[in-house]
Amino acid sequence: MKFEQYKLVKEHALAALQAAGTSLPEADKLNPVLLAYIGDVVFSLYVRLRFLAASSHIRVIHDLSSKAVSAVCQAKALEELKDTLTEDELAVVKRGRNTKSTVPKSASMHEYRMSTAFEALVGWLFLRGDDKRLEEFLDKSFAIILDGLKK
């Protein structure tokens, strides 16, 4: 995207934000990359709060949190929980998994795509306001990830 085009898109986004007020966008209409963007934030906060309850040492919290939110851990959690997902959730996972992106060196292509799918699902549940299901999914995911960190 050229700089002038970027400036126009940015101005449009700011104008839309002012006009939209405080309502959240419809999760079903968002691009899976945006769902994953929101899901990343939600899951990172969830993990940090969980570790905060266990330790007051920032270095420990940061180290454990960084490992817990890694693509490898998220992919493992999603793989283990896939059979518990609804049809709608599986559709979001599929959309997130099939999103094209660059793959970091810290994970395989499969792990990275599955972690994007994981984050897209978390973002989708959050934006839909399905707090009960979101909490259930996050709790189960965290338990799987925590078990993996102990090994």
Short mmCIF file of C-alpha atoms in Angstrom, two decimals:
data_model
loop_
_atom_site.label_atom_id
_atom_site.label_comp_id
_atom_site.label_asym_id
_atom_site.label_seq_id
_atom_site.Cartn_x
_atom_site.Cartn_y
_atom_site.Cartn_z
CA MET A 1 0.00 0.00 0.00
CA LYS A 2 1.39 3.37 -0.98
CA PHE A 3 1.71 6.11 1.61
CA GLU A 4 -1.04 8.31 0.14
CA GLN A 5 -3.40 5.35 -0.02
CA TYR A 6 -2.49 4.47 3.58
CA LYS A 7 -3.29 8.02 4.71
CA LEU A 8 -6.73 7.86 3.06
CA VAL A 9 -7.50 4.46 4.61
CA LYS A 10 -6.37 5.74 8.02
CA GLU A 11 -8.54 8.87 7.73
CA HIS A 12 -11.51 6.73 6.69
CA ALA A 13 -10.95 4.44 9.68
CA LEU A 14 -10.83 7.36 12.11
CA ALA A 15 -13.99 8.88 10.63
CA ALA A 16 -15.76 5.53 10.83
CA LEU A 17 -14.66 5.14 14.44
CA GLN A 18 -16.11 8.51 15.38
CA ALA A 19 -19.38 7.73 13.62
CA ALA A 20 -19.68 4.20 14.99
CA GLY A 21 -19.64 5.10 18.66
CA THR A 22 -18.79 2.35 21.11
CA SER A 23 -20.51 -0.70 19.62
CA LEU A 24 -18.38 -3.70 18.73
CA PRO A 25 -18.26 -4.87 15.11
CA GLU A 26 -20.18 -7.98 14.10
CA ALA A 27 -17.83 -10.92 14.57
CA ASP A 28 -19.27 -12.90 11.66
CA LYS A 29 -18.48 -10.10 9.21
CA LEU A 30 -14.85 -9.58 10.19
CA ASN A 31 -11.84 -10.85 8.30
CA PRO A 32 -10.21 -13.77 10.18
CA VAL A 33 -6.97 -11.79 10.51
CA LEU A 34 -8.87 -9.13 12.47
CA LEU A 35 -10.51 -11.80 14.61
CA ALA A 36 -7.05 -13.25 15.32
CA TYR A 37 -5.73 -9.76 16.13
CA ILE A 38 -8.42 -9.33 18.79
CA GLY A 39 -8.07 -12.94 19.94
CA ASP A 40 -4.34 -12.46 20.48
CA VAL A 41 -4.99 -9.54 22.82
CA VAL A 42 -7.76 -11.34 24.71
CA PHE A 43 -5.72 -14.52 25.17
CA SER A 44 -2.56 -12.61 26.17
CA LEU A 45 -4.46 -10.71 28.85
CA TYR A 46 -6.15 -13.90 30.09
CA VAL A 47 -2.79 -15.71 30.38
CA ARG A 48 -1.07 -12.80 32.14
CA LEU A 49 -3.88 -12.49 34.66
CA ARG A 50 -3.75 -16.22 35.37
CA PHE A 51 0.02 -16.11 35.97
CA LEU A 52 -0.33 -12.93 38.01
CA ALA A 53 -2.42 -14.92 40.47
CA ALA A 54 0.48 -17.38 40.84
CA SER A 55 3.46 -15.03 41.09
CA SER A 56 4.27 -11.40 41.75
CA HIS A 57 7.62 -11.60 39.95
CA ILE A 58 7.35 -9.86 36.60
CA ARG A 59 10.19 -11.86 35.08
CA VAL A 60 8.47 -15.16 35.92
CA ILE A 61 5.10 -13.89 34.66
CA HIS A 62 6.66 -12.63 31.43
CA ASP A 63 8.64 -15.82 30.79
CA LEU A 64 5.68 -18.13 31.41
CA SER A 65 3.26 -15.88 29.51
CA SER A 66 5.55 -15.67 26.48
CA LYS A 67 5.74 -19.45 26.29
CA ALA A 68 2.01 -19.92 26.90
CA VAL A 69 0.93 -17.60 24.09
CA SER A 70 3.33 -19.12 21.57
CA ALA A 71 2.03 -20.52 18.30
CA VAL A 72 3.17 -24.00 19.32
CA CYS A 73 1.15 -23.96 22.57
CA GLN A 74 -1.95 -22.45 20.98
CA ALA A 75 -1.88 -24.98 18.15
CA LYS A 76 -1.58 -27.86 20.62
CA ALA A 77 -4.53 -26.58 22.66
CA LEU A 78 -6.72 -26.17 19.58
CA GLU A 79 -5.83 -29.63 18.28
CA GLU A 80 -6.87 -31.17 21.61
CA LEU A 81 -10.11 -29.18 21.83
CA LYS A 82 -11.21 -29.46 18.20
CA ASP A 83 -13.69 -32.25 18.92
CA THR A 84 -15.49 -30.08 21.50
CA LEU A 85 -16.20 -27.21 19.10
CA THR A 86 -19.58 -26.40 17.59
CA GLU A 87 -20.17 -26.21 13.83
CA ASP A 88 -20.03 -22.41 13.93
CA GLU A 89 -16.79 -22.49 15.92
CA LEU A 90 -15.26 -25.01 13.50
CA ALA A 91 -16.19 -22.70 10.61
CA VAL A 92 -14.32 -19.83 12.30
CA VAL A 93 -11.34 -22.12 12.94
CA LYS A 94 -11.31 -23.11 9.27
CA ARG A 95 -11.42 -19.48 8.15
CA GLY A 96 -8.61 -18.58 10.55
CA ARG A 97 -6.49 -21.57 9.58
CA ASN A 98 -6.76 -20.80 5.86
CA THR A 99 -5.65 -17.19 6.24
CA LYS A 100 -2.52 -16.46 4.26
CA SER A 101 0.39 -15.03 6.21
CA THR A 102 4.11 -15.30 6.75
CA VAL A 103 5.33 -17.98 9.13
CA PRO A 104 7.81 -17.15 11.92
CA LYS A 105 10.86 -19.33 12.52
CA SER A 106 9.61 -20.37 15.97
CA ALA A 107 6.80 -22.58 14.62
CA SER A 108 5.99 -24.81 11.68
CA MET A 109 3.52 -23.64 9.05
CA HIS A 110 0.87 -26.00 10.47
CA GLU A 111 1.41 -24.74 14.04
CA TYR A 112 1.28 -21.12 12.94
CA ARG A 113 -1.92 -21.60 10.96
CA MET A 114 -3.53 -23.47 13.85
CA SER A 115 -2.51 -20.72 16.27
CA THR A 116 -4.06 -18.13 13.94
CA ALA A 117 -7.21 -20.26 13.94
CA PHE A 118 -7.06 -20.43 17.76
CA GLU A 119 -6.77 -16.65 18.05
CA ALA A 120 -9.52 -16.10 15.46
CA LEU A 121 -11.86 -18.29 17.51
CA VAL A 122 -11.02 -16.42 20.72
CA GLY A 123 -11.61 -13.08 18.97
CA TRP A 124 -14.89 -14.31 17.50
CA LEU A 125 -16.18 -15.55 20.87
CA PHE A 126 -15.14 -12.28 22.51
CA LEU A 127 -16.75 -10.02 19.91
CA ARG A 128 -19.96 -12.06 19.97
CA GLY A 129 -20.15 -11.46 23.71
CA ASP A 130 -20.33 -15.19 24.41
CA ASP A 131 -18.54 -14.82 27.74
CA LYS A 132 -19.52 -18.21 29.12
CA ARG A 133 -18.22 -20.12 26.09
CA LEU A 134 -15.15 -17.90 25.85
CA GLU A 135 -14.27 -18.55 29.49
CA GLU A 136 -14.83 -22.29 29.05
CA PHE A 137 -12.59 -22.39 25.97
CA LEU A 138 -9.87 -20.26 27.58
CA ASP A 139 -9.90 -22.31 30.79
CA LYS A 140 -9.57 -25.61 28.92
CA SER A 141 -6.89 -24.20 26.62
CA PHE A 142 -4.91 -22.83 29.53
CA ALA A 143 -5.04 -26.18 31.34
CA ILE A 144 -3.66 -27.95 28.25
CA ILE A 145 -0.95 -25.32 27.77
CA LEU A 146 -0.01 -25.34 31.46
CA ASP A 147 0.32 -29.11 31.38
CA GLY A 148 2.66 -28.77 28.38
CA LEU A 149 4.78 -26.13 30.14
CA LYS A 150 5.35 -28.45 33.10
CA LYS A 151 7.01 -31.07 30.90
#
